[in-house]
Amino acid sequence: MSFVGCSKDDDTPNQGTGSIDVATGTFKGTISIGTTNHFNAILIVTKADNDLLKFQAKSGEPYSSVETKTIRAKADVPGLVDGDDAQGMFSYKIAEKKLTLVSSLAGTPYSFEGEKQ
């Protein structure tokens, strides 16, 4: 008796190939600055380099004063793009399209939780 398995059955977009492109886009969620929450906040994530993502709040909004962060990113775990450096830390769960960002203590610390639009 023998069994045959095929690893090609998984359609997860990121198989740990190292591409951080999947984490770029526009996200809508909550930015928390101190004890103030800004709901329906927009955060724009762009690729700054092959291993850097830039996180910037939409301009012209009450929360727009938060500092733009550029964080070293990696995509070495299937289904996840994440990063952690002096600017802050983030994780993007590909299947759920959910982003969590926590800025560093430099400047005004803030956090963001939201979904890709």
Coordinates of C-alpha atoms in Angstrom, one line a residue:
M1 CA 0.0 0.0 0.0
S2 CA 1.3 3.5 -0.8
F3 CA 0.2 7.1 -0.5
V4 CA 0.9 10.0 -2.8
G5 CA 0.7 13.7 -1.7
C6 CA 1.0 16.8 -3.8
S7 CA 2.1 20.1 -2.3
K8 CA 0.7 22.0 -5.4
D9 CA -2.8 22.0 -3.9
D10 CA -2.2 25.1 -1.8
D11 CA -3.2 28.3 -3.7
T12 CA -1.7 30.7 -1.0
P13 CA -0.3 33.7 -3.0
N14 CA 2.9 33.9 -1.0
Q15 CA 4.8 30.6 -0.5
G16 CA 7.7 32.2 1.3
T17 CA 9.4 33.3 -1.9
G18 CA 10.6 36.5 -0.5
S19 CA 8.3 38.9 -2.4
I20 CA 6.9 41.7 -0.3
D21 CA 4.8 43.2 -3.1
V22 CA 1.6 41.5 -1.9
A23 CA 1.6 43.7 1.2
T24 CA 1.4 47.0 -0.8
G25 CA -1.9 48.8 -1.2
T26 CA -4.5 50.9 0.5
F27 CA -5.7 49.8 4.0
K28 CA -8.7 51.0 5.9
G29 CA -9.0 50.6 9.7
T30 CA -8.3 52.2 13.0
I31 CA -5.2 54.4 13.8
S32 CA -4.7 54.7 17.6
I33 CA -2.6 57.7 18.7
G34 CA -2.3 57.7 22.5
T35 CA -5.9 57.3 23.8
T36 CA -7.5 58.7 20.6
N37 CA -8.9 56.3 18.0
H38 CA -9.5 57.3 14.4
F39 CA -11.9 54.9 12.7
N40 CA -12.1 54.4 8.9
A41 CA -8.5 55.7 8.7
I42 CA -6.6 55.2 5.5
L43 CA -3.0 53.9 5.5
I44 CA -1.1 53.6 2.2
V45 CA 1.7 51.0 1.9
T46 CA 4.2 51.3 -0.9
K47 CA 7.4 49.5 -1.7
A48 CA 10.4 51.7 -1.0
D49 CA 13.0 49.0 -1.9
N50 CA 13.3 45.3 -2.4
D51 CA 13.1 44.8 1.3
L52 CA 11.5 48.0 2.6
L53 CA 7.9 49.0 2.9
K54 CA 6.7 52.6 3.5
F55 CA 3.6 53.2 5.7
Q56 CA 2.0 56.6 5.2
A57 CA -1.3 58.0 6.5
K58 CA -3.7 59.6 4.0
S59 CA -3.0 63.4 3.8
G60 CA -5.6 65.9 4.9
E61 CA -7.1 63.8 7.7
P62 CA -7.1 64.4 11.5
Y63 CA -4.6 61.6 11.9
S64 CA -2.3 62.6 9.0
S65 CA 0.3 64.0 11.4
V66 CA 1.6 60.5 12.3
E67 CA 5.1 60.0 10.9
T68 CA 5.6 58.0 7.8
K69 CA 7.5 54.8 8.7
T70 CA 9.8 52.8 6.4
I71 CA 10.2 49.3 7.9
R72 CA 12.4 46.4 6.7
A73 CA 10.1 43.6 5.5
K74 CA 10.5 39.9 4.8
A75 CA 8.2 37.3 3.2
D76 CA 9.9 34.1 4.3
V77 CA 6.9 32.5 6.0
P78 CA 4.0 31.3 3.7
G79 CA 1.0 33.5 4.0
L80 CA 2.8 36.3 5.9
V81 CA 4.8 39.4 5.2
D82 CA 6.2 41.0 8.3
G83 CA 9.0 43.2 9.7
D84 CA 10.5 44.6 12.8
D85 CA 13.2 47.3 13.0
A86 CA 13.9 50.7 14.6
Q87 CA 10.9 52.3 12.8
G88 CA 8.4 49.8 14.3
M89 CA 6.9 46.4 13.5
F90 CA 4.2 45.1 11.3
S91 CA 2.5 41.9 10.0
Y92 CA 0.3 41.4 7.0
K93 CA -1.7 38.2 6.8
I94 CA -2.2 37.5 3.1
A95 CA -5.3 35.3 3.2
E96 CA -7.2 37.6 5.6
K97 CA -5.8 40.8 4.0
K98 CA -5.2 42.2 7.5
L99 CA -2.4 44.6 8.5
T100 CA -1.2 45.4 12.0
L101 CA 1.4 48.1 12.5
V102 CA 3.0 49.4 15.7
S103 CA 5.3 52.4 15.3
S104 CA 8.4 52.9 17.3
L105 CA 8.5 55.2 20.3
A106 CA 10.5 57.8 18.3
G107 CA 8.2 60.7 17.5
T108 CA 4.5 60.1 18.3
P109 CA 3.8 56.4 18.8
Y110 CA 0.8 55.0 17.1
S111 CA -0.7 51.8 15.9
F112 CA -2.9 50.7 13.0
E113 CA -5.1 47.7 12.4
G114 CA -7.0 47.4 9.1
E115 CA -7.8 45.5 6.0
K116 CA -6.7 45.9 2.4
Q117 CA -9.1 47.6 0.2

